[in-house]
Coordinates of C-alpha atoms in Angstrom, one line a residue:
M1 CA -23.3 33.7 -88.7
A2 CA -22.5 30.5 -87.3
L3 CA -23.1 29.7 -83.6
N4 CA -20.2 30.1 -81.2
D5 CA -20.0 27.0 -78.9
S6 CA -17.5 28.5 -76.6
T7 CA -19.8 31.3 -75.7
P8 CA -20.2 31.1 -72.1
T9 CA -23.6 30.1 -71.1
P10 CA -25.5 29.3 -67.7
E11 CA -27.1 26.5 -66.3
R12 CA -28.9 26.1 -63.0
I13 CA -27.1 23.2 -60.9
S14 CA -27.3 22.2 -57.5
N15 CA -24.5 19.9 -56.8
D16 CA -23.4 19.3 -53.1
R17 CA -19.9 17.8 -53.6
T18 CA -19.5 15.9 -50.3
I19 CA -23.4 15.0 -49.1
V20 CA -24.8 12.0 -50.8
R21 CA -28.6 13.3 -51.8
L22 CA -31.6 11.5 -50.8
P23 CA -33.3 10.1 -53.9
M24 CA -36.3 12.5 -54.7
L25 CA -34.0 15.5 -54.6
L26 CA -32.6 14.3 -58.0
G27 CA -35.7 16.5 -59.3
L28 CA -33.2 19.3 -59.4
T29 CA -31.8 17.9 -62.6
L30 CA -34.9 19.5 -64.4
A31 CA -33.0 22.6 -64.4
G32 CA -30.1 21.4 -66.3
G33 CA -29.7 21.0 -70.0
V34 CA -27.6 21.0 -72.8
L35 CA -26.6 24.6 -73.6
I36 CA -25.2 25.9 -76.8
G37 CA -23.7 29.3 -76.7
A38 CA -24.9 32.3 -79.1
S39 CA -24.9 35.9 -78.8
F40 CA -27.7 36.8 -81.2
F41 CA -30.9 35.6 -82.8
G42 CA -30.9 36.6 -86.4
G43 CA -33.7 37.3 -88.8
T44 CA -37.0 38.8 -88.5
K45 CA -39.2 35.9 -89.6
G46 CA -42.9 36.1 -87.7
L47 CA -42.4 40.0 -86.4
N48 CA -45.6 40.9 -88.1
S49 CA -47.5 38.1 -86.8
I50 CA -46.5 38.9 -83.2
G51 CA -47.0 42.3 -83.4
R52 CA -50.7 42.4 -82.3
G53 CA -50.0 40.5 -79.5
Y54 CA -47.1 43.0 -78.3
T55 CA -49.3 45.8 -78.6
K56 CA -52.2 44.4 -76.7
Y57 CA -49.6 43.3 -73.7
K58 CA -48.1 46.6 -73.8
E59 CA -51.8 48.2 -73.5
I60 CA -52.6 46.0 -70.5
L61 CA -49.3 46.8 -68.6
Q62 CA -49.9 50.4 -69.1
L63 CA -53.5 50.2 -67.8
I64 CA -52.5 48.4 -64.6
E65 CA -49.6 50.9 -64.1
N66 CA -51.9 54.1 -64.5
N67 CA -55.2 52.7 -63.2
Y68 CA -55.0 49.7 -61.0
V69 CA -56.3 50.3 -57.6
D70 CA -53.2 49.4 -55.5
S71 CA -49.7 49.8 -56.3
V72 CA -47.8 47.0 -58.2
N73 CA -44.5 46.2 -59.3
T74 CA -44.8 45.7 -63.3
D75 CA -41.4 44.1 -63.3
D76 CA -42.5 41.3 -61.2
L77 CA -45.6 41.1 -63.3
V78 CA -43.7 40.9 -66.5
D79 CA -41.3 38.3 -65.1
F80 CA -44.5 36.3 -64.0
S81 CA -46.1 36.7 -67.2
I82 CA -43.0 35.3 -68.9
T83 CA -42.8 32.3 -66.8
K84 CA -46.2 31.3 -67.3
M85 CA -45.9 31.8 -70.9
L86 CA -42.8 29.6 -71.5
E87 CA -44.8 26.8 -69.4
K88 CA -46.8 26.5 -72.8
L89 CA -43.6 25.2 -74.5
D90 CA -41.2 22.2 -73.5
P91 CA -40.1 21.8 -70.0
H92 CA -36.9 23.2 -70.4
T93 CA -37.3 26.3 -72.0
A94 CA -36.7 29.0 -69.3
Y95 CA -36.7 32.4 -68.1
L96 CA -34.1 33.4 -65.3
N97 CA -34.2 36.8 -63.7
P98 CA -31.1 38.8 -63.4
T99 CA -30.2 37.4 -60.1
D100 CA -30.8 34.0 -60.9
A101 CA -29.1 34.4 -64.0
V102 CA -25.8 35.4 -62.4
A103 CA -25.9 32.5 -60.0
A104 CA -26.7 29.8 -62.8
R105 CA -23.8 31.1 -64.9
S106 CA -21.2 31.2 -62.2
Q107 CA -21.8 27.6 -61.7
L108 CA -20.4 26.9 -65.5
E109 CA -18.1 29.7 -65.8
G110 CA -15.4 28.0 -63.7
G111 CA -15.8 30.2 -60.8
F112 CA -17.7 33.1 -59.0
D113 CA -16.2 36.0 -56.9
G114 CA -16.4 35.6 -53.1
I115 CA -14.3 35.3 -50.1
G116 CA -13.4 31.7 -50.4
V117 CA -14.9 29.4 -47.7
E118 CA -16.9 26.3 -47.5
F119 CA -19.4 26.9 -44.8
N120 CA -22.0 24.8 -42.5
I121 CA -25.0 25.9 -41.0
F122 CA -25.3 24.2 -37.6
A123 CA -27.6 25.4 -34.7
D124 CA -28.2 28.6 -36.4
T125 CA -24.5 29.2 -36.4
V126 CA -22.4 29.4 -39.7
Y127 CA -19.4 27.5 -39.4
V128 CA -16.4 27.6 -41.8
V129 CA -15.9 23.9 -42.9
T130 CA -12.5 24.7 -44.9
P131 CA -11.1 27.8 -46.3
L132 CA -10.0 27.4 -49.9
A133 CA -6.3 26.7 -50.1
G134 CA -4.7 30.1 -51.0
G135 CA -7.9 31.5 -51.3
P136 CA -8.8 35.2 -49.6
S137 CA -10.1 34.0 -46.3
E138 CA -7.0 31.6 -45.5
T139 CA -4.8 34.3 -46.6
A140 CA -7.1 36.4 -44.0
G141 CA -6.3 34.0 -41.2
I142 CA -9.3 32.2 -41.3
R143 CA -9.5 28.5 -40.3
S144 CA -11.5 25.5 -40.1
G145 CA -14.0 25.5 -37.4
D146 CA -14.4 29.4 -37.2
K147 CA -17.8 30.5 -36.5
I148 CA -18.8 33.8 -38.7
L149 CA -20.8 36.1 -36.8
K150 CA -21.4 39.0 -38.9
V151 CA -20.7 40.2 -42.4
D152 CA -20.4 43.8 -42.3
D153 CA -23.4 44.8 -40.6
T154 CA -25.3 41.8 -41.3
S155 CA -25.7 39.3 -38.5
L156 CA -25.6 35.6 -39.4
T157 CA -26.7 34.3 -35.8
S158 CA -30.5 34.9 -36.2
K159 CA -32.7 32.0 -35.9
G160 CA -33.5 30.7 -39.3
V161 CA -30.3 31.9 -41.5
D162 CA -30.2 29.9 -44.5
N163 CA -27.7 29.4 -47.5
S164 CA -29.1 32.2 -49.6
A165 CA -28.5 34.8 -46.9
V166 CA -24.9 33.8 -46.4
Y167 CA -24.3 33.6 -50.3
K168 CA -25.7 37.2 -50.6
A169 CA -23.6 38.5 -47.8
M170 CA -20.2 36.9 -48.7
R171 CA -20.5 37.0 -52.3
G172 CA -19.7 40.5 -54.3
K173 CA -17.3 41.9 -56.9
R174 CA -13.5 40.9 -56.9
G175 CA -11.6 43.4 -55.4
T176 CA -14.2 44.8 -52.8
E177 CA -13.6 44.4 -49.2
V178 CA -15.6 42.8 -46.6
R179 CA -15.6 42.6 -42.5
L180 CA -16.1 39.3 -40.8
T181 CA -16.8 39.2 -37.3
V182 CA -15.1 35.6 -36.5
L183 CA -15.3 33.7 -33.4
S184 CA -12.4 30.8 -33.1
K185 CA -12.6 28.3 -30.3
G186 CA -11.3 29.4 -27.0
Q187 CA -11.0 33.2 -28.1
K188 CA -13.0 36.4 -28.1
P189 CA -14.9 37.7 -31.3
R190 CA -12.4 39.5 -33.6
V191 CA -13.0 41.4 -36.9
V192 CA -11.3 40.2 -40.0
T193 CA -11.0 42.2 -43.1
V194 CA -11.2 40.2 -46.3
T195 CA -10.7 41.0 -49.9
R196 CA -12.9 39.1 -52.4
D197 CA -11.4 37.4 -55.2
R198 CA -12.2 35.0 -57.9
I199 CA -13.1 31.5 -56.5
P200 CA -12.7 28.6 -58.8
T201 CA -15.4 25.9 -59.1
Y202 CA -14.4 22.4 -60.4
A203 CA -15.9 19.8 -62.9
V204 CA -13.7 16.8 -61.7
D205 CA -14.4 15.6 -58.3
A206 CA -12.2 12.6 -58.2
A207 CA -9.3 11.0 -60.1
Y208 CA -7.4 8.0 -58.5
M209 CA -6.3 4.7 -59.1
T210 CA -8.3 1.9 -57.2
D211 CA -5.6 -0.6 -57.7
A212 CA -2.2 -0.8 -60.0
Q213 CA -4.2 -0.7 -63.4
T214 CA -7.7 0.7 -62.5
G215 CA -8.6 4.6 -62.5
Y216 CA -11.6 6.2 -61.4
L217 CA -12.8 9.7 -62.5
K218 CA -15.8 11.3 -61.5
V219 CA -17.3 14.4 -63.3
N220 CA -20.0 16.4 -61.7
R221 CA -20.8 18.8 -64.5
F222 CA -19.8 19.9 -67.9
S223 CA -18.6 23.3 -67.2
D224 CA -16.3 25.8 -68.9
S225 CA -13.4 24.0 -67.4
A226 CA -14.3 20.2 -67.6
Y227 CA -12.4 19.5 -70.6
E228 CA -9.5 20.3 -69.5
E229 CA -9.9 19.0 -66.1
L230 CA -10.7 15.8 -67.9
R231 CA -7.6 15.9 -69.9
N232 CA -5.3 16.7 -67.1
A233 CA -7.1 13.6 -64.6
L234 CA -6.4 11.3 -67.6
A235 CA -3.0 12.2 -68.0
G236 CA -2.1 11.7 -64.2
L237 CA -3.9 8.3 -64.1
K238 CA -2.1 7.0 -67.2
Q239 CA 1.2 8.1 -65.6
Q240 CA 0.3 6.0 -62.6
G241 CA -0.2 2.9 -65.0
M242 CA -4.2 3.1 -65.6
K243 CA -5.4 0.4 -67.9
Q244 CA -8.8 0.5 -67.4
L245 CA -11.3 3.1 -66.3
V246 CA -14.5 3.9 -64.3
L247 CA -16.1 7.0 -65.5
D248 CA -18.7 8.2 -63.1
L249 CA -21.5 10.5 -64.6
R250 CA -24.1 10.0 -61.6
N251 CA -26.0 12.9 -60.6
N252 CA -24.4 15.0 -63.4
P253 CA -27.1 17.2 -64.8
G254 CA -25.4 18.7 -68.0
G255 CA -23.7 21.8 -69.2
Y256 CA -21.7 22.8 -72.2
L257 CA -22.4 20.5 -75.6
D258 CA -19.1 21.1 -76.8
R259 CA -17.6 20.0 -73.7
A260 CA -19.5 16.8 -73.7
T261 CA -18.3 16.1 -77.4
N262 CA -14.6 17.0 -76.7
M263 CA -14.8 14.5 -73.7
A264 CA -16.3 11.8 -75.9
D265 CA -13.4 12.6 -78.3
E266 CA -10.9 11.7 -75.5
F267 CA -12.2 8.1 -75.8
I268 CA -13.4 7.6 -79.2
D269 CA -11.0 7.1 -82.3
G270 CA -11.2 8.0 -86.0
N271 CA -13.6 10.5 -87.2
K272 CA -16.8 8.8 -85.8
L273 CA -20.0 10.8 -85.3
L274 CA -20.2 11.7 -81.7
V275 CA -23.7 13.4 -81.5
Y276 CA -26.1 15.6 -84.0
T277 CA -28.6 18.4 -83.4
D278 CA -31.8 19.0 -85.6
G279 CA -34.3 21.8 -85.1
K280 CA -36.8 23.6 -87.1
D281 CA -34.1 26.1 -88.3
D282 CA -31.4 24.5 -90.0
R283 CA -28.8 27.2 -88.5
Y284 CA -29.0 25.4 -85.5
D285 CA -28.3 21.8 -87.1
R286 CA -24.9 20.5 -86.4
K287 CA -22.8 17.2 -86.7
Y288 CA -20.0 16.8 -84.2
F289 CA -17.1 14.3 -85.2
A290 CA -14.2 12.7 -83.3
K291 CA -10.9 14.2 -84.5
L292 CA -8.2 14.2 -82.1
N293 CA -6.1 11.3 -80.9
G294 CA -7.7 10.9 -77.6
Q295 CA -5.8 9.8 -74.5
F296 CA -7.9 6.7 -73.7
E297 CA -9.1 5.3 -77.1
D298 CA -8.1 1.9 -76.1
G299 CA -8.6 0.1 -72.8
A300 CA -11.7 -1.3 -71.0
L301 CA -14.1 1.5 -70.0
I302 CA -17.0 1.3 -67.7
V303 CA -19.4 4.4 -67.5
L304 CA -21.6 4.9 -64.1
I305 CA -24.9 6.8 -64.9
D306 CA -28.2 7.1 -62.8
E307 CA -31.4 8.8 -62.9
G308 CA -29.5 12.1 -61.9
S309 CA -27.5 12.0 -65.2
A310 CA -29.1 14.2 -67.9
S311 CA -28.4 16.1 -71.0
A312 CA -24.6 16.6 -71.9
S313 CA -24.0 13.4 -69.6
E314 CA -26.4 11.6 -71.9
I315 CA -24.7 12.9 -75.0
L316 CA -21.1 11.3 -73.7
A317 CA -22.7 8.0 -72.5
G318 CA -24.7 7.8 -75.7
A319 CA -21.9 8.2 -77.8
L320 CA -19.8 5.7 -75.9
Q321 CA -22.7 3.1 -76.1
D322 CA -23.7 3.7 -79.7
H323 CA -19.9 3.0 -80.6
D324 CA -19.7 0.0 -78.2
R325 CA -16.9 2.1 -76.5
G326 CA -17.9 2.1 -73.1
Y327 CA -19.9 -0.6 -70.9
I328 CA -22.9 1.3 -69.1
V329 CA -23.5 0.4 -65.7
G330 CA -26.2 1.7 -63.2
R331 CA -29.7 3.0 -63.8
R332 CA -31.5 4.5 -66.7
S333 CA -30.6 8.1 -67.3
F334 CA -32.8 11.1 -66.7
G335 CA -33.8 11.5 -70.5
K336 CA -33.3 15.1 -71.7
G337 CA -32.6 15.4 -75.4
L338 CA -33.3 19.2 -75.8
V339 CA -30.7 22.0 -76.8
Q340 CA -31.1 25.4 -75.3
M341 CA -29.7 28.6 -76.7
P342 CA -29.3 31.2 -73.8
V343 CA -29.9 35.1 -74.8
Q344 CA -28.9 37.5 -72.4
L345 CA -31.6 40.2 -72.2
S346 CA -31.1 44.1 -71.8
D347 CA -31.7 43.9 -68.0
G348 CA -29.5 41.0 -67.4
S349 CA -32.0 38.3 -67.5
E350 CA -31.8 35.4 -69.5
L351 CA -33.8 33.7 -72.0
R352 CA -33.0 29.9 -72.6
L353 CA -34.8 29.0 -75.3
T354 CA -35.0 25.5 -76.9
I355 CA -33.9 25.4 -80.6
S356 CA -33.1 21.5 -81.5
R357 CA -33.2 18.4 -80.4
Y358 CA -29.8 16.1 -80.0
Y359 CA -29.4 12.8 -81.4
T360 CA -27.0 10.1 -80.4
P361 CA -24.7 8.6 -83.3
T362 CA -27.2 5.6 -84.0
G363 CA -30.1 8.4 -84.4
R364 CA -31.5 8.1 -81.1
S365 CA -33.3 11.1 -79.3
I366 CA -33.3 10.3 -75.8
Q367 CA -36.0 12.9 -74.9
K368 CA -38.5 11.1 -72.5
P369 CA -42.1 12.3 -73.6
Y370 CA -43.8 15.3 -72.6
V371 CA -46.9 17.5 -73.1
P372 CA -46.6 21.0 -73.6
G373 CA -48.3 23.1 -70.6
Q374 CA -48.1 19.6 -68.6
E375 CA -44.8 20.4 -66.8
G376 CA -46.0 19.0 -63.4
D377 CA -46.5 15.5 -65.0
Y378 CA -43.0 15.7 -66.3
E379 CA -41.4 16.7 -63.2
K380 CA -43.2 13.7 -61.6
E381 CA -41.9 11.3 -64.2
L382 CA -38.6 10.2 -61.5
E383 CA -41.3 9.5 -58.9
L384 CA -43.4 7.6 -61.0
R385 CA -40.3 5.6 -61.8
S386 CA -39.8 5.0 -58.1
K387 CA -43.5 3.7 -57.7
R388 CA -43.2 1.2 -60.7
G389 CA -40.1 -0.4 -59.0
E390 CA -37.9 0.8 -61.6
Y391 CA -34.7 1.6 -59.2
Y392 CA -34.8 -1.6 -57.9
V393 CA -36.0 -4.3 -60.5
A394 CA -34.4 -4.1 -64.2
D395 CA -37.3 -5.6 -65.7
S396 CA -39.5 -2.4 -64.5
I397 CA -37.7 -0.3 -67.2
K398 CA -40.2 0.1 -70.1
N399 CA -38.4 0.8 -73.4
D400 CA -40.6 1.9 -76.3
P401 CA -40.1 -1.1 -79.0
K402 CA -40.8 1.5 -81.8
N403 CA -37.5 3.3 -80.7
V404 CA -35.3 0.2 -81.0
F405 CA -31.6 1.0 -82.6
K406 CA -28.3 -0.8 -83.1
T407 CA -24.9 -0.1 -82.3
D408 CA -21.9 -0.4 -84.3
K409 CA -21.4 -4.0 -83.3
G410 CA -25.0 -4.8 -83.6
R411 CA -26.3 -4.4 -79.9
T412 CA -29.8 -3.4 -79.4
V413 CA -30.2 0.3 -77.8
Y414 CA -33.3 2.3 -77.2
G415 CA -34.3 5.9 -77.5
G416 CA -37.3 8.0 -76.3
G417 CA -36.4 8.1 -72.5
G418 CA -32.8 8.2 -71.6
I419 CA -29.9 5.9 -71.8
T420 CA -30.6 2.2 -70.5
P421 CA -27.5 1.0 -69.1
D422 CA -25.9 -2.4 -70.2
Y423 CA -25.8 -3.6 -66.7
F424 CA -28.4 -2.6 -64.3
V425 CA -27.7 -2.2 -60.5
P426 CA -30.4 -1.6 -58.2
R427 CA -30.6 1.4 -55.8
D428 CA -29.4 0.4 -52.3
S429 CA -32.0 1.9 -50.0
S430 CA -31.2 -0.3 -46.9
W431 CA -29.6 2.4 -45.2
Q432 CA -32.0 5.5 -46.0
T433 CA -34.2 6.1 -42.8
A434 CA -35.9 9.2 -41.7
Y435 CA -33.7 9.3 -38.3
L436 CA -30.6 9.7 -41.2
G437 CA -32.4 12.4 -43.1
Q438 CA -33.0 14.2 -39.8
L439 CA -29.4 14.2 -38.9
Y440 CA -28.5 15.4 -42.1
A441 CA -31.3 18.2 -41.9
K442 CA -29.4 19.5 -38.6
N443 CA -25.8 19.1 -40.0
I444 CA -25.0 16.5 -37.3
I445 CA -22.9 14.4 -39.4
R446 CA -20.8 17.1 -41.1
E447 CA -20.3 18.8 -37.7
Y448 CA -19.0 16.2 -36.0
A449 CA -16.6 15.2 -38.6
L450 CA -15.5 18.6 -38.7
S451 CA -14.9 18.6 -34.8
Y452 CA -13.0 15.2 -35.0
A453 CA -10.7 16.4 -38.0
N454 CA -9.9 19.5 -36.1
D455 CA -9.0 17.9 -32.9
N456 CA -6.9 15.5 -34.6
R457 CA -5.6 17.4 -37.4
A458 CA -1.9 17.6 -36.0
R459 CA -2.1 13.7 -36.0
L460 CA -3.8 12.9 -38.9
E461 CA -2.3 15.4 -41.6
K462 CA 1.2 13.5 -40.8
M463 CA -0.7 10.4 -42.1
P464 CA -0.4 8.8 -45.6
F465 CA -4.1 7.9 -46.7
A466 CA -3.3 4.3 -46.5
E467 CA -2.4 4.6 -42.8
F468 CA -5.4 6.8 -42.0
D469 CA -8.0 4.4 -44.0
K470 CA -6.6 1.9 -41.1
A471 CA -6.3 4.0 -38.2
V472 CA -9.5 5.9 -38.3
N473 CA -12.9 3.6 -37.8
L474 CA -15.5 5.3 -35.5
T475 CA -16.5 3.5 -32.6
D476 CA -19.9 2.5 -31.3
E477 CA -18.8 5.2 -28.4
Q478 CA -18.1 7.6 -30.8
L479 CA -21.2 7.2 -32.9
S480 CA -23.2 7.4 -29.4
T481 CA -21.6 10.8 -28.9
M482 CA -23.0 11.8 -32.0
N483 CA -26.4 10.3 -31.6
K484 CA -26.4 12.5 -28.1
A485 CA -25.6 15.9 -30.0
A486 CA -28.4 14.7 -32.3
T487 CA -30.8 14.5 -29.3
A488 CA -29.7 18.0 -27.9
E489 CA -30.8 19.3 -31.5
G490 CA -34.3 17.9 -31.1
V491 CA -33.7 14.5 -33.1
K492 CA -35.5 11.9 -31.5
F493 CA -33.4 8.9 -31.3
N494 CA -34.9 6.0 -33.2
A495 CA -32.7 2.7 -32.0
A496 CA -34.2 0.7 -35.0
E497 CA -33.5 3.3 -37.7
F498 CA -30.1 3.9 -36.4
A499 CA -29.1 0.3 -36.5
R500 CA -30.3 0.2 -40.3
S501 CA -28.1 3.6 -41.1
K502 CA -25.4 2.6 -38.6
N503 CA -22.9 1.6 -41.2
Y504 CA -23.4 4.1 -43.3
I505 CA -23.4 7.1 -41.0
R506 CA -19.7 5.5 -40.0
T507 CA -18.7 5.7 -43.4
Q508 CA -20.2 9.0 -44.2
T509 CA -18.4 10.6 -41.1
K510 CA -15.1 9.0 -42.1
A511 CA -15.3 10.0 -45.5
L512 CA -16.1 13.5 -44.4
I513 CA -12.9 13.6 -41.9
A514 CA -10.9 12.5 -44.6
R515 CA -12.1 15.3 -46.9
Y516 CA -11.5 17.8 -44.2
V517 CA -8.0 16.5 -43.3
Y518 CA -6.6 16.0 -47.0
Q519 CA -8.4 18.7 -48.9
K520 CA -5.6 21.3 -49.0
A521 CA -3.2 18.5 -50.5
N522 CA -5.5 17.9 -53.2
K523 CA -5.2 19.7 -56.3
G524 CA -8.0 21.2 -58.7
G525 CA -10.6 20.7 -56.2
Q526 CA -10.4 16.9 -56.0
N527 CA -11.7 15.1 -53.1
N528 CA -10.1 11.9 -53.7
E529 CA -9.7 10.4 -50.1
F530 CA -13.7 11.5 -49.7
Y531 CA -14.5 8.9 -52.6
R532 CA -11.7 6.4 -51.7
V533 CA -13.8 6.0 -48.4
M534 CA -17.3 6.5 -49.6
N535 CA -17.2 4.2 -52.5
T536 CA -16.6 1.4 -50.4
A537 CA -20.4 1.8 -49.4
D538 CA -21.6 2.3 -53.0
N539 CA -22.7 -0.8 -54.5
T540 CA -23.0 0.2 -58.1
Y541 CA -19.3 1.4 -57.7
V542 CA -18.3 -2.2 -56.1
K543 CA -20.2 -4.0 -58.7
A544 CA -18.7 -2.1 -61.7
L545 CA -15.3 -3.2 -60.5
T546 CA -16.0 -6.7 -61.2
L547 CA -17.3 -6.1 -64.6
F548 CA -14.3 -5.2 -66.4
D549 CA -14.5 -8.7 -68.2
K550 CA -17.6 -7.5 -70.0
A551 CA -16.0 -4.1 -70.8
Q552 CA -13.2 -5.6 -72.3
E553 CA -15.1 -8.1 -74.4
L554 CA -16.9 -4.8 -75.6
E555 CA -14.1 -3.2 -76.3
F556 CA -11.7 -6.0 -77.8
G557 CA -14.1 -9.0 -78.6
P558 CA -14.4 -12.4 -76.7
K559 CA -10.9 -13.4 -77.1
A560 CA -9.7 -10.5 -75.3
V561 CA -11.4 -11.5 -72.1
G562 CA -8.9 -12.1 -69.3
K563 CA -5.9 -10.2 -71.0
K564 CA -4.5 -6.8 -69.5

């Protein structure tokens, strides 16, 4: 029986679609991966050899349950022992308890059941950033800026309330009702009954034209709906006259393998090899080829990657690079070349077991080195890149000379540690300060942007974005008001650090205001206006727009440079 690549499979992802993450948070991609669906493991190979170990383990659990001096939760012991056992394998084989398995699955299955609000916690209070357009909360009359004081009998105003507590209170089976105690500005608290429903999640963050011929498309994960979203986005951009494209895969930790290959097929012509997998058991060996007439098989293509681009992102970038179809710009990718098969266990928990390695068309494994049982060293690898200057100096990238491969047109590429970009762009850390970090921690920027958007909504919603872009620019006086709000929340003002971060804070705030104003007008969960503003301060994006001559030369040859 063959593997069913379309079987929904989970992956833990942490992705804030609006706030630019600080550098070392990229370690979250460790939880990501390439997933291949299956509903079974066949055969009984090795059962006799593990029988003695199983008997011993069962005996120990029974002895603890019956004789240990204190009461213990044997389920917790089992979960702990499984987790420790898997640490002796590769860094990506993992065990998820039932709660984590459901949460992880919702990130890739296109949605979850809930009330349909984006919230923000500010000063120990839960604020509605925006209700999902057409969702259950908007239907019930909840608006941006409302405070949610209680969910049923659970208070959300206690000190230390966090995201997990809010998720637990708000999410639940679709069709069930939940009573929210809501406080709107200038009114008394009221109780609103909301019927939970399916809340969609999206893979394409943005798809817009930067000029008359250049499109920009950002993919945040390879989820269940990613391929369909990409196709729709490409079609829309082509209708607007797109001739060349920037495909942004930065901070994309992966997802379904077949979504990655289907998306590669949209850019690569003929029946070229896209990726292949190889494992101990040949049942899991597969070759994936291009087979469709893709929507953008011709035209200059630039692909943005960084150290947060992992697994499925690397499959797509690797296929485009090996076939000389895309010009890769940014920094070296994460380096995750293992494929997991998720198996749901009887209690709803899940085992994600590494069953094979994947290889790019040239035969590259991009898996970075690891030592089984030393996961801590593996997790520190991104930090080590920073210490040796790799994020800032191209020559600091240390490729293994034994892992040299040639692309279709004879260019040199490397395996054994991620995708090395064709053009390196250093990380811009000039604006990153401790003061900015404290503003993020206290949600000062988001809160100011939300208040500004709500106070000026009637005027701003009438503006086309081009007019908004010219009209809305935060003054020094407005930034001073934000700093005073931060001081009131316990953030000590630092003039020197604020000066370094000032322009970035101004851009970030304007981008968030644009998002809150225009989000309802966008379809498919895209935040085009946010990225239109934010990308102006993104040095990798800005540089990429100047490199289409190199992308054209890669695609069409030197004689084609300058032609459109």
